[in-house]
JSON list of C-alpha atoms in Angstrom, two decimals:
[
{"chain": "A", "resi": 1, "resn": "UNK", "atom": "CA", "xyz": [-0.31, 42.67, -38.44]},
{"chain": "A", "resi": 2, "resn": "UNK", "atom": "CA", "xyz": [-0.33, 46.38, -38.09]},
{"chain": "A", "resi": 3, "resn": "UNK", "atom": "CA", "xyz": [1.35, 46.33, -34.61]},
{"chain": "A", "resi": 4, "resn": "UNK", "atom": "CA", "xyz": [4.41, 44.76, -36.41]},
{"chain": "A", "resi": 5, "resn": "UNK", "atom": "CA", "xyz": [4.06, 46.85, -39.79]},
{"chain": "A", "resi": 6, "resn": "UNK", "atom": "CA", "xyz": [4.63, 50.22, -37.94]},
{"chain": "A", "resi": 7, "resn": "UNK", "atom": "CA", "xyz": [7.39, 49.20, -35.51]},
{"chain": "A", "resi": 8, "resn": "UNK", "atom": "CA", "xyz": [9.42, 47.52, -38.05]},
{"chain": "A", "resi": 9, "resn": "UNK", "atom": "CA", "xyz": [8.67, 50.56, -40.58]},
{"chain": "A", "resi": 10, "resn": "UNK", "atom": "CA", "xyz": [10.05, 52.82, -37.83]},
{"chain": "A", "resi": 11, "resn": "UNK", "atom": "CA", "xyz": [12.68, 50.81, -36.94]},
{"chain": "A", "resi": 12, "resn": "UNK", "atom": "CA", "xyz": [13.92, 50.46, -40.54]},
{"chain": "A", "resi": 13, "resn": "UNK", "atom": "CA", "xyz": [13.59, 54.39, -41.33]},
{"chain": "A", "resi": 14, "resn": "UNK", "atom": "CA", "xyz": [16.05, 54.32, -37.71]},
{"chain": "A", "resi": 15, "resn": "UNK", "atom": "CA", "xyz": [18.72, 52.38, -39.39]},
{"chain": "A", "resi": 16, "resn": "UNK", "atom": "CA", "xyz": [18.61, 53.24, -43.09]},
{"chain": "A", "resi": 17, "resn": "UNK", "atom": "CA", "xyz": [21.23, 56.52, -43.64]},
{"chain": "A", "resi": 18, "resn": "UNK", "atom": "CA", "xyz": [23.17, 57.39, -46.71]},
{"chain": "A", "resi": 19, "resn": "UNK", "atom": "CA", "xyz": [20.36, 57.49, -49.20]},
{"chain": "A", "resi": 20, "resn": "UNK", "atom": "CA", "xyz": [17.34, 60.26, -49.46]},
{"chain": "A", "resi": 21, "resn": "UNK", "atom": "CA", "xyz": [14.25, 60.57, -47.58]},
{"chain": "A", "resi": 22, "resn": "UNK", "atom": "CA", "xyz": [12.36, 59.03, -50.46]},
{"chain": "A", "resi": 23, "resn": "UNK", "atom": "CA", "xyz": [14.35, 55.88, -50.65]},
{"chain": "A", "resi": 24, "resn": "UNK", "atom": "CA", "xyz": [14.30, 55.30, -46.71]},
{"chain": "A", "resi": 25, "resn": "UNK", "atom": "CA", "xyz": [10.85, 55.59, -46.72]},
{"chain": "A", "resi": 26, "resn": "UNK", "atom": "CA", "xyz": [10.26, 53.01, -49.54]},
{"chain": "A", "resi": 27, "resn": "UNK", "atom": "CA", "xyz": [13.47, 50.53, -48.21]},
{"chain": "A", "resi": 28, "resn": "UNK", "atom": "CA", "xyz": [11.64, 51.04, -44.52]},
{"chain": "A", "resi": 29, "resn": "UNK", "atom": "CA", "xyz": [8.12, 50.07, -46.12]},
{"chain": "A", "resi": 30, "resn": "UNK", "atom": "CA", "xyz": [9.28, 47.07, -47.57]},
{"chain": "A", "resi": 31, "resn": "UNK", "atom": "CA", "xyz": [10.75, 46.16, -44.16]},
{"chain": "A", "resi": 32, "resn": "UNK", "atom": "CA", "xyz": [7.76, 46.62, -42.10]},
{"chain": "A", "resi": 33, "resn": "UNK", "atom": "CA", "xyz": [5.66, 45.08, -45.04]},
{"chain": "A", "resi": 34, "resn": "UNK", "atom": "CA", "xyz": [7.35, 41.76, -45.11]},
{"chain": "A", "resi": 35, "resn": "UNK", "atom": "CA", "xyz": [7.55, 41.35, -41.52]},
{"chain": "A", "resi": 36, "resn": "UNK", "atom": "CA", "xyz": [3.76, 41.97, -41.09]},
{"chain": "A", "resi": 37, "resn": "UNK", "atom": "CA", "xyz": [3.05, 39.03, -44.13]},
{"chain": "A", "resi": 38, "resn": "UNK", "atom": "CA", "xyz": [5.71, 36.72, -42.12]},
{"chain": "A", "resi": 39, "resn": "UNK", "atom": "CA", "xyz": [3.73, 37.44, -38.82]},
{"chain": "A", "resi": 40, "resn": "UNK", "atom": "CA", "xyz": [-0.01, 37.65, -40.34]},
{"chain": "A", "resi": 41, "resn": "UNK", "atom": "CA", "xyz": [-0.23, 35.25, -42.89]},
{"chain": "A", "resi": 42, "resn": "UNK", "atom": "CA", "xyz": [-1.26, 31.74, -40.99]},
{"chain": "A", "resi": 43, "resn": "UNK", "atom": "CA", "xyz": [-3.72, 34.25, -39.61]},
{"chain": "A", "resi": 44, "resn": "UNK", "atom": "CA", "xyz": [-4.96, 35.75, -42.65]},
{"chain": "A", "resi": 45, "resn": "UNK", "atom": "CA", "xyz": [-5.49, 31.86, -43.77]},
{"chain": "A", "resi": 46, "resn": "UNK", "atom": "CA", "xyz": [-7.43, 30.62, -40.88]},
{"chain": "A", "resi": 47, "resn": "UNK", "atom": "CA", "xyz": [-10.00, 34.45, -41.86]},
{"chain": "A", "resi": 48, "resn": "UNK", "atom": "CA", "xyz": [-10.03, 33.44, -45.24]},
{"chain": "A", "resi": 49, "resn": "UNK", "atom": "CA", "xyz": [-11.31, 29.94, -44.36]},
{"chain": "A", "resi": 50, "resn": "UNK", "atom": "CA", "xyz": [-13.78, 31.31, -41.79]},
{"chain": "A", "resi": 51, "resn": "UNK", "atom": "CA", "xyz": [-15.24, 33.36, -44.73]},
{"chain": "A", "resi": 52, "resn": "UNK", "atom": "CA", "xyz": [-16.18, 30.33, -46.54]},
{"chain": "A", "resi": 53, "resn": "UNK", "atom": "CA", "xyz": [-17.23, 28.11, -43.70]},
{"chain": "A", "resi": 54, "resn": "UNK", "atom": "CA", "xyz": [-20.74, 26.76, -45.13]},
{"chain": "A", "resi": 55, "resn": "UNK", "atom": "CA", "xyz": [-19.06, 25.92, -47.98]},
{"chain": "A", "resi": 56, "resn": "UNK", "atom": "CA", "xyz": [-16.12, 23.82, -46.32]},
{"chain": "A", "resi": 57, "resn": "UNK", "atom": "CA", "xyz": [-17.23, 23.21, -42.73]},
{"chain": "A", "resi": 58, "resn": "UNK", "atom": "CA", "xyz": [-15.10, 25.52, -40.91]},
{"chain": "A", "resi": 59, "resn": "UNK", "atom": "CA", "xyz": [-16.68, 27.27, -37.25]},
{"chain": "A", "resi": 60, "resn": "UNK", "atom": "CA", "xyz": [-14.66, 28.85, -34.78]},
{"chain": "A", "resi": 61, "resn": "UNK", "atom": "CA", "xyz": [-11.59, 30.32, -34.99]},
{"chain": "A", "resi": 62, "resn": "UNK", "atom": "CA", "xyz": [-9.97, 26.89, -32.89]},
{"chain": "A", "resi": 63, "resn": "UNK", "atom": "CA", "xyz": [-11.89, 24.58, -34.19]},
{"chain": "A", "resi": 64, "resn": "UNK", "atom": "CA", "xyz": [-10.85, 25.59, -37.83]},
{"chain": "A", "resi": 65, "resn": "UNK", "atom": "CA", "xyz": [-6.94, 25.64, -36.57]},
{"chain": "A", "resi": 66, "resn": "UNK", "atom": "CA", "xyz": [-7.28, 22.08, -35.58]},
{"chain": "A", "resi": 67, "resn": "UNK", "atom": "CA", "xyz": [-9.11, 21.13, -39.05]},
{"chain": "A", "resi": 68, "resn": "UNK", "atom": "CA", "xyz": [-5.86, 22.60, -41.03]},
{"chain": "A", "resi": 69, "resn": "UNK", "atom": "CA", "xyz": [-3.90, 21.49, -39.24]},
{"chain": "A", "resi": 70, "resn": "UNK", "atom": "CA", "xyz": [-5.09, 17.76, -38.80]},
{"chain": "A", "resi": 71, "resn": "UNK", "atom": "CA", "xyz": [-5.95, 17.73, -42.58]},
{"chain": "A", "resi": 72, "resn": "UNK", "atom": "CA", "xyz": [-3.74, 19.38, -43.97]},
{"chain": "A", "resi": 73, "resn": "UNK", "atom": "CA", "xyz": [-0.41, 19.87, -41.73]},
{"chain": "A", "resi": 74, "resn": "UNK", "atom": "CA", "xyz": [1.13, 23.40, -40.38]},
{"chain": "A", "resi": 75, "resn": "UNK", "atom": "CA", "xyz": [2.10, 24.01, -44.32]},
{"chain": "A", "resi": 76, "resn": "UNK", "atom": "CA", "xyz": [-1.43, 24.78, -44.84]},
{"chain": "A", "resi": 77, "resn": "UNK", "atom": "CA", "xyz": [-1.13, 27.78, -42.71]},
{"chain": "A", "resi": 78, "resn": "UNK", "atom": "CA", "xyz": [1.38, 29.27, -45.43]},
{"chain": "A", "resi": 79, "resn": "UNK", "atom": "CA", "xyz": [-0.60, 28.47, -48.07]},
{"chain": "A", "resi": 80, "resn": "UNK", "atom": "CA", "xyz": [-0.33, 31.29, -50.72]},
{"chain": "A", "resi": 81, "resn": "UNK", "atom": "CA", "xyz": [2.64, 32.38, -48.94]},
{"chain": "A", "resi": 82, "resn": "UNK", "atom": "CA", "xyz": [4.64, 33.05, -51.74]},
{"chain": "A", "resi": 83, "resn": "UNK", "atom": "CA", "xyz": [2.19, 34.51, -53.67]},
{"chain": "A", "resi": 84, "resn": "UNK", "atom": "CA", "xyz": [1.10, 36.95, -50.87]},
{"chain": "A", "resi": 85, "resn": "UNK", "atom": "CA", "xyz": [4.81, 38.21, -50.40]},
{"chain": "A", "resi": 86, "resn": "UNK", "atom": "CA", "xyz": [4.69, 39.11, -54.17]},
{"chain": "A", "resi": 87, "resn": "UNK", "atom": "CA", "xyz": [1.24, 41.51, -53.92]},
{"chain": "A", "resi": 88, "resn": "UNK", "atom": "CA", "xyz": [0.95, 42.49, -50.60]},
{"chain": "A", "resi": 89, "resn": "UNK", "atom": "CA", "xyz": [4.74, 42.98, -50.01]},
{"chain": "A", "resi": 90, "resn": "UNK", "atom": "CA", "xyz": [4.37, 45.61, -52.29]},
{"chain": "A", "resi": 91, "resn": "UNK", "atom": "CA", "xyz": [0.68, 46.77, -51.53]},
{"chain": "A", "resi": 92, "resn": "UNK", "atom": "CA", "xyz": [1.68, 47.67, -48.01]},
{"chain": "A", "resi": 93, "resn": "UNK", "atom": "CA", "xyz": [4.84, 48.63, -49.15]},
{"chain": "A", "resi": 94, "resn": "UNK", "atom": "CA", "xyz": [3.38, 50.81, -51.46]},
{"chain": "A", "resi": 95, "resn": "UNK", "atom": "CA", "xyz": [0.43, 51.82, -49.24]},
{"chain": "A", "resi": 96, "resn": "UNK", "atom": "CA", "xyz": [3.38, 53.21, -46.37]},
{"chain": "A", "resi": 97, "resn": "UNK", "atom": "CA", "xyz": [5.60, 54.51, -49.22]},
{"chain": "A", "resi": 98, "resn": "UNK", "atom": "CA", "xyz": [2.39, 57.07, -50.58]},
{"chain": "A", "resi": 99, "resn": "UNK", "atom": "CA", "xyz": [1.35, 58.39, -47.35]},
{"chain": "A", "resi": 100, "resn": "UNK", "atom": "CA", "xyz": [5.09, 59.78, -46.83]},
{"chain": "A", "resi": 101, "resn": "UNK", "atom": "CA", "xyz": [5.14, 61.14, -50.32]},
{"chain": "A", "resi": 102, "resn": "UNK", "atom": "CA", "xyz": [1.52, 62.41, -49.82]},
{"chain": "A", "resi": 103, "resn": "UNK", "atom": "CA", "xyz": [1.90, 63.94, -46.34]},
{"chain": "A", "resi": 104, "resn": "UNK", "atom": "CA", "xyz": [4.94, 66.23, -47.98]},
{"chain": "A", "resi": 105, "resn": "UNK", "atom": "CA", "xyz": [2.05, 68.20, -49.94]},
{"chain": "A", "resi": 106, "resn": "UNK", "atom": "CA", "xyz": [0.46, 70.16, -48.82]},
{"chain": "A", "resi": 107, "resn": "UNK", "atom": "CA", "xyz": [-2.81, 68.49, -49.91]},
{"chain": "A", "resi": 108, "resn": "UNK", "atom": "CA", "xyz": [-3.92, 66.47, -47.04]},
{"chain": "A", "resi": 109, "resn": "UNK", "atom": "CA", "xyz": [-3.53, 69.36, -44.47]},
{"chain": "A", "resi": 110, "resn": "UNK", "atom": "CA", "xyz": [-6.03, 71.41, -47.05]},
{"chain": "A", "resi": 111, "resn": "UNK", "atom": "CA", "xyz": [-8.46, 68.93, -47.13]},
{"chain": "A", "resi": 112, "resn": "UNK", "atom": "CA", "xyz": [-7.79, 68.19, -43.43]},
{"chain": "A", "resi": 113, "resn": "UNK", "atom": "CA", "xyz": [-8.95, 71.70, -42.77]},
{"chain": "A", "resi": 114, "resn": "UNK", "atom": "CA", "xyz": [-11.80, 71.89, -45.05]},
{"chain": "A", "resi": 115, "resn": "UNK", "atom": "CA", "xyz": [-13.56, 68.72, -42.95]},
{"chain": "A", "resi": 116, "resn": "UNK", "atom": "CA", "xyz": [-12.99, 71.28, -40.25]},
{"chain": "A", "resi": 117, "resn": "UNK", "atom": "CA", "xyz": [-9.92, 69.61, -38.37]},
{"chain": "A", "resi": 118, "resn": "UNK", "atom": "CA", "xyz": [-11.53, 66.78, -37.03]},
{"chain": "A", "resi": 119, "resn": "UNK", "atom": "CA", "xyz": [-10.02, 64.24, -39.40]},
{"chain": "A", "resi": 120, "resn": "UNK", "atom": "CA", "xyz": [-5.75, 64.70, -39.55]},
{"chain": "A", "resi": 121, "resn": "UNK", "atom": "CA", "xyz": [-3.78, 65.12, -42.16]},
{"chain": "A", "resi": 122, "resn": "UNK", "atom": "CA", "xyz": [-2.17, 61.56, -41.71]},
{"chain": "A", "resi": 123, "resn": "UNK", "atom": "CA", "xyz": [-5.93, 60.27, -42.09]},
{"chain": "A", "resi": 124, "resn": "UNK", "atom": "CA", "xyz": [-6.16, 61.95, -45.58]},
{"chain": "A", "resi": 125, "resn": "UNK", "atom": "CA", "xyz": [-2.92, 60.77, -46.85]},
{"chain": "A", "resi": 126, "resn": "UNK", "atom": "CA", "xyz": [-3.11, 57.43, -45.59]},
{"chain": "A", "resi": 127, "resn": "UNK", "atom": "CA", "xyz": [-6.99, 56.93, -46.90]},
{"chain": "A", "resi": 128, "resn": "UNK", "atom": "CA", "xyz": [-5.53, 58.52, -50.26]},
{"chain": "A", "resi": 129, "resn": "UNK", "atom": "CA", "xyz": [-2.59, 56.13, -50.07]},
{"chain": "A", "resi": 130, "resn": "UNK", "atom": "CA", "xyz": [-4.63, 52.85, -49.49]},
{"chain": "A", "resi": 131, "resn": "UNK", "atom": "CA", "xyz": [-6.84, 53.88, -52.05]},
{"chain": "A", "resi": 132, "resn": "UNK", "atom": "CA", "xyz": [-4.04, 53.89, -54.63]},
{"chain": "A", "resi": 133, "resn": "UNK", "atom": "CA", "xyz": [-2.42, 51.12, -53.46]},
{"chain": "A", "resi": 134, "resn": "UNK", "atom": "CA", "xyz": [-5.30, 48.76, -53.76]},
{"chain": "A", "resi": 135, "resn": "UNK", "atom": "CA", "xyz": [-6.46, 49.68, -56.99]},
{"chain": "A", "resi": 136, "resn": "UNK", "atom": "CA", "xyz": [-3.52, 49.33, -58.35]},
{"chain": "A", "resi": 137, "resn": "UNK", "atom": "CA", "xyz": [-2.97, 45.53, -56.43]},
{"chain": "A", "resi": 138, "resn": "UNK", "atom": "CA", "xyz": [-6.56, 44.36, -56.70]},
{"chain": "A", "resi": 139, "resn": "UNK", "atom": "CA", "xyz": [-6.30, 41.74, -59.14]},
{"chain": "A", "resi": 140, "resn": "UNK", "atom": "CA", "xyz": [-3.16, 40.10, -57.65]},
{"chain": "A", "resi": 141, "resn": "UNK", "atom": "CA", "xyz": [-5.07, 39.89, -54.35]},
{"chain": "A", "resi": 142, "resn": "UNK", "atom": "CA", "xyz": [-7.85, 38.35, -55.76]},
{"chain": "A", "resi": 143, "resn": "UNK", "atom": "CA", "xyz": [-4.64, 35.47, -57.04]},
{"chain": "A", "resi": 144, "resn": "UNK", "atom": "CA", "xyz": [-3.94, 34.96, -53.57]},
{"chain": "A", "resi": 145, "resn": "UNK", "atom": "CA", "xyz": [-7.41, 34.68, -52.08]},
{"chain": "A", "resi": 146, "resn": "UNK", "atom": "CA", "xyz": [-7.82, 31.88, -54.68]},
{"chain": "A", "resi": 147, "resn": "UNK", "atom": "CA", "xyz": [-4.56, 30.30, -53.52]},
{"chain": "A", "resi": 148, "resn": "UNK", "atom": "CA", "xyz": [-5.45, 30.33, -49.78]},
{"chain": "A", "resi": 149, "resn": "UNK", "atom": "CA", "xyz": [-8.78, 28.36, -50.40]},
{"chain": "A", "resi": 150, "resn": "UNK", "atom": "CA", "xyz": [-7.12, 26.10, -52.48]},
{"chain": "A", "resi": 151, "resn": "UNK", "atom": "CA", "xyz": [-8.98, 27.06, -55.83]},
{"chain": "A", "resi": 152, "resn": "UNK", "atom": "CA", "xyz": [-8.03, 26.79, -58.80]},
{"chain": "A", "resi": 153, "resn": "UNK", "atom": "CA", "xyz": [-8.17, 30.31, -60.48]},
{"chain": "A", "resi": 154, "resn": "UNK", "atom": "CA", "xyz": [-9.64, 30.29, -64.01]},
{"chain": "A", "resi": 155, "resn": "UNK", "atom": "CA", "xyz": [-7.08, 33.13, -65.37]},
{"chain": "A", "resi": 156, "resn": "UNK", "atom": "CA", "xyz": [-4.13, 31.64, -64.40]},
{"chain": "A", "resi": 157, "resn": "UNK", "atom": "CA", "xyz": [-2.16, 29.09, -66.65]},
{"chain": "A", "resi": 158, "resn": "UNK", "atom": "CA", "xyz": [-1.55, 25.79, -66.68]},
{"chain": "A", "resi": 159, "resn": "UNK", "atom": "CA", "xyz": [1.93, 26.76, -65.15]},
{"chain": "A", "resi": 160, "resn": "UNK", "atom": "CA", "xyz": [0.98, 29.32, -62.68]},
{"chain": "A", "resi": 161, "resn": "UNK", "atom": "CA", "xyz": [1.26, 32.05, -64.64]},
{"chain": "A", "resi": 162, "resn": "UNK", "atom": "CA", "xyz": [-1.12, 35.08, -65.30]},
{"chain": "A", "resi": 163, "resn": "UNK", "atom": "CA", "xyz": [-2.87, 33.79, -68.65]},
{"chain": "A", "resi": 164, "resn": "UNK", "atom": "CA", "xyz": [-1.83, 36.87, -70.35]},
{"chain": "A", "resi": 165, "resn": "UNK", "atom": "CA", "xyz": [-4.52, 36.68, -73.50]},
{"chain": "A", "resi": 166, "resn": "UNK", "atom": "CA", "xyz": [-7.33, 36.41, -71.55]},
{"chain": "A", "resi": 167, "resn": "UNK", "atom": "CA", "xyz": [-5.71, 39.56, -68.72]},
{"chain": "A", "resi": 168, "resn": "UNK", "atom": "CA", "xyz": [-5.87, 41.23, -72.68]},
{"chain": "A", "resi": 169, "resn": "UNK", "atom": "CA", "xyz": [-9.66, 41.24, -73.23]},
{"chain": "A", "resi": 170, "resn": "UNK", "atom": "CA", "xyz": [-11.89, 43.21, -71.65]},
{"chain": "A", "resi": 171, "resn": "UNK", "atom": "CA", "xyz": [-13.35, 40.38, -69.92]},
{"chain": "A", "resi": 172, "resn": "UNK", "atom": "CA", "xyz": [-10.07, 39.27, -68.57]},
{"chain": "A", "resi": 173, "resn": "UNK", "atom": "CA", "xyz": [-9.68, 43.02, -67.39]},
{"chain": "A", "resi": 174, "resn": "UNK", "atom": "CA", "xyz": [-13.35, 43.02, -65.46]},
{"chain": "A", "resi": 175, "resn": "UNK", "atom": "CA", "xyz": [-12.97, 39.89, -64.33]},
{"chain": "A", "resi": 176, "resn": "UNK", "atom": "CA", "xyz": [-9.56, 40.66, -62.16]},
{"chain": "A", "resi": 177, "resn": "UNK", "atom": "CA", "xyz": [-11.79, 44.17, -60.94]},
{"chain": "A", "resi": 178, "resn": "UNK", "atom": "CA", "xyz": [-14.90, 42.28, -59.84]},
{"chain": "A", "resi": 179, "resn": "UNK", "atom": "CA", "xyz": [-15.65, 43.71, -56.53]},
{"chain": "A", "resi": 180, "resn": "UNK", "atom": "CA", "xyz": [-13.21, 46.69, -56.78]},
{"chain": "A", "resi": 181, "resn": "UNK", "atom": "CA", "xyz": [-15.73, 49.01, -55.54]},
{"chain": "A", "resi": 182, "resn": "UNK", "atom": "CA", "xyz": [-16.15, 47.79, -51.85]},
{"chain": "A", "resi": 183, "resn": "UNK", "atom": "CA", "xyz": [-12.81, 47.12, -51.50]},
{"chain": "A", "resi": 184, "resn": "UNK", "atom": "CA", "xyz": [-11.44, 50.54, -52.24]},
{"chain": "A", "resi": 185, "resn": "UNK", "atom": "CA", "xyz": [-14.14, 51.88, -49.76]},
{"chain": "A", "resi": 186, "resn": "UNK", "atom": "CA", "xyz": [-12.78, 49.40, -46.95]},
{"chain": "A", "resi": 187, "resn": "UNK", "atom": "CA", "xyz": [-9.45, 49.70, -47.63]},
{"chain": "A", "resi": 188, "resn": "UNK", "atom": "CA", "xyz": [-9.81, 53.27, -47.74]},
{"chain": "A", "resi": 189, "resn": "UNK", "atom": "CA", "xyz": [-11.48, 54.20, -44.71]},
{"chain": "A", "resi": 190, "resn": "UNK", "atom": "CA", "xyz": [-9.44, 51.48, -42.83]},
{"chain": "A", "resi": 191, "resn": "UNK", "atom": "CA", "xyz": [-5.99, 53.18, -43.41]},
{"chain": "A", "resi": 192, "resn": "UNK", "atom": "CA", "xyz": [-7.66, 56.90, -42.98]},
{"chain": "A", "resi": 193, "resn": "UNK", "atom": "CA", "xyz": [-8.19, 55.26, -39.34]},
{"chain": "A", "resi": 194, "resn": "UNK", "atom": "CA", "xyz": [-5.20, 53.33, -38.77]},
{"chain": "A", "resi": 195, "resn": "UNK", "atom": "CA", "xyz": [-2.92, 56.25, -39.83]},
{"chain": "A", "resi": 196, "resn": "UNK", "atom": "CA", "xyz": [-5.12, 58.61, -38.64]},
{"chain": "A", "resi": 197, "resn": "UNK", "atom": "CA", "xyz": [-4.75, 56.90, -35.05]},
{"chain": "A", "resi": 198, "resn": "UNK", "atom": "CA", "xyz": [-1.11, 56.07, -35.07]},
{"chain": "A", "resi": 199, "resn": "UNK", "atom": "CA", "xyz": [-0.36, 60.15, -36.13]},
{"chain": "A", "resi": 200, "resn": "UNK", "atom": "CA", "xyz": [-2.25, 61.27, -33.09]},
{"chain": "A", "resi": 201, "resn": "UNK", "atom": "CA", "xyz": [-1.20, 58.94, -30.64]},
{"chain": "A", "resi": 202, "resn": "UNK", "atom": "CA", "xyz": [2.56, 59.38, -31.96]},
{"chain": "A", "resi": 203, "resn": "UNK", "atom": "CA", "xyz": [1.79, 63.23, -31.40]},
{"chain": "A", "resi": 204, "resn": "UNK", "atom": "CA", "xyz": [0.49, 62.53, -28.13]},
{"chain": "A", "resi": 205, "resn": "UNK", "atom": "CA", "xyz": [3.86, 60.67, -27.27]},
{"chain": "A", "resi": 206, "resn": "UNK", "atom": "CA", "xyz": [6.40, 63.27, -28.31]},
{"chain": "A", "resi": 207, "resn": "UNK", "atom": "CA", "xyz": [4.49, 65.64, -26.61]},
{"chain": "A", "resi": 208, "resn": "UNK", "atom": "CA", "xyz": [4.81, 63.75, -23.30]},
{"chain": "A", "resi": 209, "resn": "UNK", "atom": "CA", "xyz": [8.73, 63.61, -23.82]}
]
């Protein structure tokens, strides 16, 4: 997914003139976001499956393919779809859009410095920025894991919506955080690397030309 969410964030910020370097950068994140989801998502179904295989006799990446798609026909593969384009549209949107707003500070190149150079400054503000973004998204991912396995999800209503009395009370609130913890440590140390990575080896390139 992320070799589509870079070139098409790229791409975008290529074509997108007239407006200011902020509102490129978020119009180009949306871009790359929602090509990535288009791409990823039959692929993000078939991992979500996998993680639940005991329960639902899934094994092997093929093997669970052919069980969708026998049982269930090639719609199965976009399960969640439209829920996933509404919170992780915007969660990578949003992850792309903070590391270009963090990366003007001069924040990341401080801390960059105090770790004694070996981790970039596009590793600090993307880790920062993927940190944000999923804290702030958490509880609509959690909606769309739900969706892809084909659960129904006790805090949603009888109409699909978020069952906004019970998101009220505390319980609601910890309920849609369960787990927050481990994800903001993945999530955060997985888009230190990836932006980390792509910074360098874009460095490396221009240097080259």
């Amino acid at each position: 997914v992320n070799c589509v969410n870079f070139p098409m964030n790229e791409l975008c910020k290529s074509h997108v003139h007239g407006c200011s370097d902020n509102v490129r950068s978020m119009i180009s994140a949306f871009g790359g976001s929602f090509a990535g989801v288009c791409v990823g998502h039959p692929i993000d179904v078939v991992k979500t499956r996998l993680s639940a295989a005991k329960r639902f006799g899934y094994s092997g990446i093929l093997k669970t393919v052919s069980k969708i798609h026998m049982e269930e026909g090639l719609g199965a593969f976009f399960a969640g779809f439209r829920i996933t384009v509404v919170t992780v549209v915007p969660n990578v949107a949003c992850c792309f859009y903070l590391r270009d707003l963090f990366k003007q500070s001069p924040i990341p190149s401080v801390v960059s410095s105090r770790l004694g150079g070996w981790v970039n400054d596009g590793a600090v503000a993307g880790g920062a920025a993927g940190g944000v973004a999923a804290a702030l998204f958490y509880p609509v991912d959690a909606l769309k894991r739900q969706q892809q396995m084909g659960l129904a999800v006790s805090f949603l209503s009888n109409n699909g919506a978020l069952s906004v009395p019970l998101l009220r009370s505390w319980q609601g609130l910890l309920l849609c955080y369960r787990g927050l913890l481990p994800e903001l440590i993945k999530v955060t140390c997985n888009t230190a690397i990836m932006f980390g990575l792509y910074d360098m080896l874009s460095a490396k390139q221009h240097k080259q030309q």
